[in-house]
mmCIF file of C-alpha atoms in Angstrom:
data_model
loop_
_atom_site.group_PDB
_atom_site.id
_atom_site.type_symbol
_atom_site.label_atom_id
_atom_site.label_comp_id
_atom_site.label_asym_id
_atom_site.label_seq_id
_atom_site.Cartn_x
_atom_site.Cartn_y
_atom_site.Cartn_z
ATOM 1 C CA MET O 1 6.157 -26.650 -0.874
ATOM 2 C CA LYS O 2 7.770 -23.342 -1.777
ATOM 3 C CA TRP O 3 7.901 -20.659 0.932
ATOM 4 C CA VAL O 4 6.314 -17.359 -0.079
ATOM 5 C CA GLY O 5 7.042 -14.155 1.894
ATOM 6 C CA VAL O 6 3.879 -11.996 2.234
ATOM 7 C CA ASP O 7 3.333 -8.669 4.049
ATOM 8 C CA LEU O 8 -0.034 -7.092 3.397
ATOM 9 C CA HIS O 9 0.428 -4.140 5.713
ATOM 10 C CA ILE O 10 3.099 -1.815 4.435
ATOM 11 C CA HIS O 11 3.023 2.016 4.574
ATOM 12 C CA THR O 12 4.828 4.450 2.369
ATOM 13 C CA ILE O 13 5.944 7.977 2.945
ATOM 14 C CA LEU O 14 2.378 9.100 2.299
ATOM 15 C CA SER O 15 1.149 7.781 5.705
ATOM 16 C CA PRO O 16 1.361 9.983 8.827
ATOM 17 C CA CYS O 17 3.923 7.441 10.215
ATOM 18 C CA GLY O 18 6.018 7.623 7.057
ATOM 19 C CA ASP O 19 9.531 9.030 6.526
ATOM 20 C CA TRP O 20 11.958 9.408 3.661
ATOM 21 C CA ASP O 21 13.089 5.776 4.103
ATOM 22 C CA MET O 22 9.613 4.654 3.028
ATOM 23 C CA SER O 23 9.839 5.823 -0.626
ATOM 24 C CA PRO O 24 8.363 3.382 -3.167
ATOM 25 C CA LYS O 25 11.752 2.308 -4.499
ATOM 26 C CA LYS O 26 13.308 1.848 -1.030
ATOM 27 C CA ILE O 27 10.299 -0.188 0.238
ATOM 28 C CA VAL O 28 10.474 -2.599 -2.679
ATOM 29 C CA GLU O 29 14.223 -2.938 -2.417
ATOM 30 C CA ARG O 30 13.877 -3.762 1.258
ATOM 31 C CA ALA O 31 11.062 -6.161 0.565
ATOM 32 C CA LYS O 32 13.331 -7.987 -1.927
ATOM 33 C CA GLU O 33 16.161 -8.118 0.645
ATOM 34 C CA VAL O 34 13.972 -9.888 3.264
ATOM 35 C CA GLY O 35 12.504 -12.349 0.693
ATOM 36 C CA LEU O 36 9.011 -11.007 0.132
ATOM 37 C CA SER O 37 7.151 -12.158 -2.938
ATOM 38 C CA VAL O 38 3.887 -10.319 -2.226
ATOM 39 C CA MET O 39 3.252 -6.989 -0.495
ATOM 40 C CA GLY O 40 0.205 -4.907 0.172
ATOM 41 C CA ILE O 41 0.593 -1.118 0.120
ATOM 42 C CA THR O 42 -1.848 0.070 2.761
ATOM 43 C CA ASP O 43 -1.372 3.765 3.471
ATOM 44 C CA HIS O 44 -3.818 5.591 5.745
ATOM 45 C CA LEU O 45 -6.904 6.459 3.652
ATOM 46 C CA MET O 46 -5.021 6.858 0.360
ATOM 47 C CA VAL O 47 -3.677 4.844 -2.493
ATOM 48 C CA GLU O 48 -1.701 7.339 -4.608
ATOM 49 C CA ASN O 49 1.657 5.622 -4.057
ATOM 50 C CA PHE O 50 0.466 2.272 -5.426
ATOM 51 C CA PRO O 51 1.444 2.938 -9.024
ATOM 52 C CA ALA O 52 5.056 3.874 -8.069
ATOM 53 C CA VAL O 53 5.411 0.892 -5.740
ATOM 54 C CA SER O 54 3.868 -1.395 -8.336
ATOM 55 C CA TYR O 55 6.382 -0.113 -10.928
ATOM 56 C CA TRP O 56 9.351 -1.037 -8.692
ATOM 57 C CA GLY O 57 7.638 -4.311 -7.668
ATOM 58 C CA LYS O 58 7.433 -5.379 -11.354
ATOM 59 C CA ARG O 59 11.071 -4.489 -11.869
ATOM 60 C CA LEU O 60 12.160 -6.546 -8.902
ATOM 61 C CA GLY O 61 9.680 -9.443 -9.235
ATOM 62 C CA ILE O 62 7.386 -8.652 -6.295
ATOM 63 C CA LEU O 63 3.551 -8.719 -6.637
ATOM 64 C CA VAL O 64 2.121 -5.415 -5.164
ATOM 65 C CA ILE O 65 -1.540 -5.363 -4.088
ATOM 66 C CA PRO O 66 -3.348 -2.037 -3.744
ATOM 67 C CA GLY O 67 -4.832 -1.408 -0.316
ATOM 68 C CA MET O 68 -5.718 1.054 2.391
ATOM 69 C CA GLU O 69 -5.719 1.287 6.110
ATOM 70 C CA ILE O 70 -9.060 2.570 7.365
ATOM 71 C CA GLN O 71 -9.782 3.746 10.888
ATOM 72 C CA THR O 72 -13.358 3.229 12.177
ATOM 73 C CA LYS O 73 -15.215 5.604 14.532
ATOM 74 C CA GLU O 74 -14.272 3.163 17.312
ATOM 75 C CA GLU O 75 -10.630 3.654 16.386
ATOM 76 C CA VAL O 76 -10.195 0.124 15.053
ATOM 77 C CA HIS O 77 -7.787 -0.172 12.153
ATOM 78 C CA VAL O 78 -8.965 -2.253 9.217
ATOM 79 C CA LEU O 79 -6.990 -3.191 6.144
ATOM 80 C CA ALA O 80 -8.803 -3.173 2.779
ATOM 81 C CA LEU O 81 -7.222 -4.894 -0.175
ATOM 82 C CA PHE O 82 -8.432 -4.341 -3.705
ATOM 83 C CA LYS O 83 -8.203 -6.277 -6.949
ATOM 84 C CA ASP O 84 -6.842 -3.257 -8.821
ATOM 85 C CA TYR O 85 -5.823 0.370 -8.474
ATOM 86 C CA GLU O 86 -8.908 1.746 -10.206
ATOM 87 C CA LEU O 87 -11.172 0.146 -7.596
ATOM 88 C CA ALA O 88 -8.974 1.320 -4.749
ATOM 89 C CA TYR O 89 -8.821 4.905 -6.014
ATOM 90 C CA ASN O 90 -12.619 5.037 -6.561
ATOM 91 C CA PHE O 91 -13.031 3.780 -2.940
ATOM 92 C CA GLN O 92 -10.704 6.507 -1.698
ATOM 93 C CA LYS O 93 -12.635 9.165 -3.709
ATOM 94 C CA LYS O 94 -15.949 8.025 -2.297
ATOM 95 C CA ASN O 95 -14.561 7.933 1.242
ATOM 96 C CA LEU O 96 -13.285 11.536 0.822
ATOM 97 C CA GLU O 97 -16.753 12.644 -0.460
ATOM 98 C CA LEU O 98 -18.474 11.084 2.549
ATOM 99 C CA SER O 99 -16.152 12.667 5.115
ATOM 100 C CA ALA O 100 -16.430 16.181 3.601
#
């Protein structure tokens, strides 16, 4: 059986906890260094960096899954993973409409 490195909870510079070392290219390069084959980009309530991370993922042979970290009223953090960017972006837009 082949080992597959997976991390479904990765933030980019767009999350409040982000910094310049978390740019899309740097994240994918680091994922490659540690042997990841699959990664989920799960910024806080946004998905805008998915296309850039996915671009670098394709170049370096890593599958990138669009996702989002959501915080409930009870302050529980939940990861949402989506089958494609369009679905994730529409979810984000709907969430922004509801919170306005």
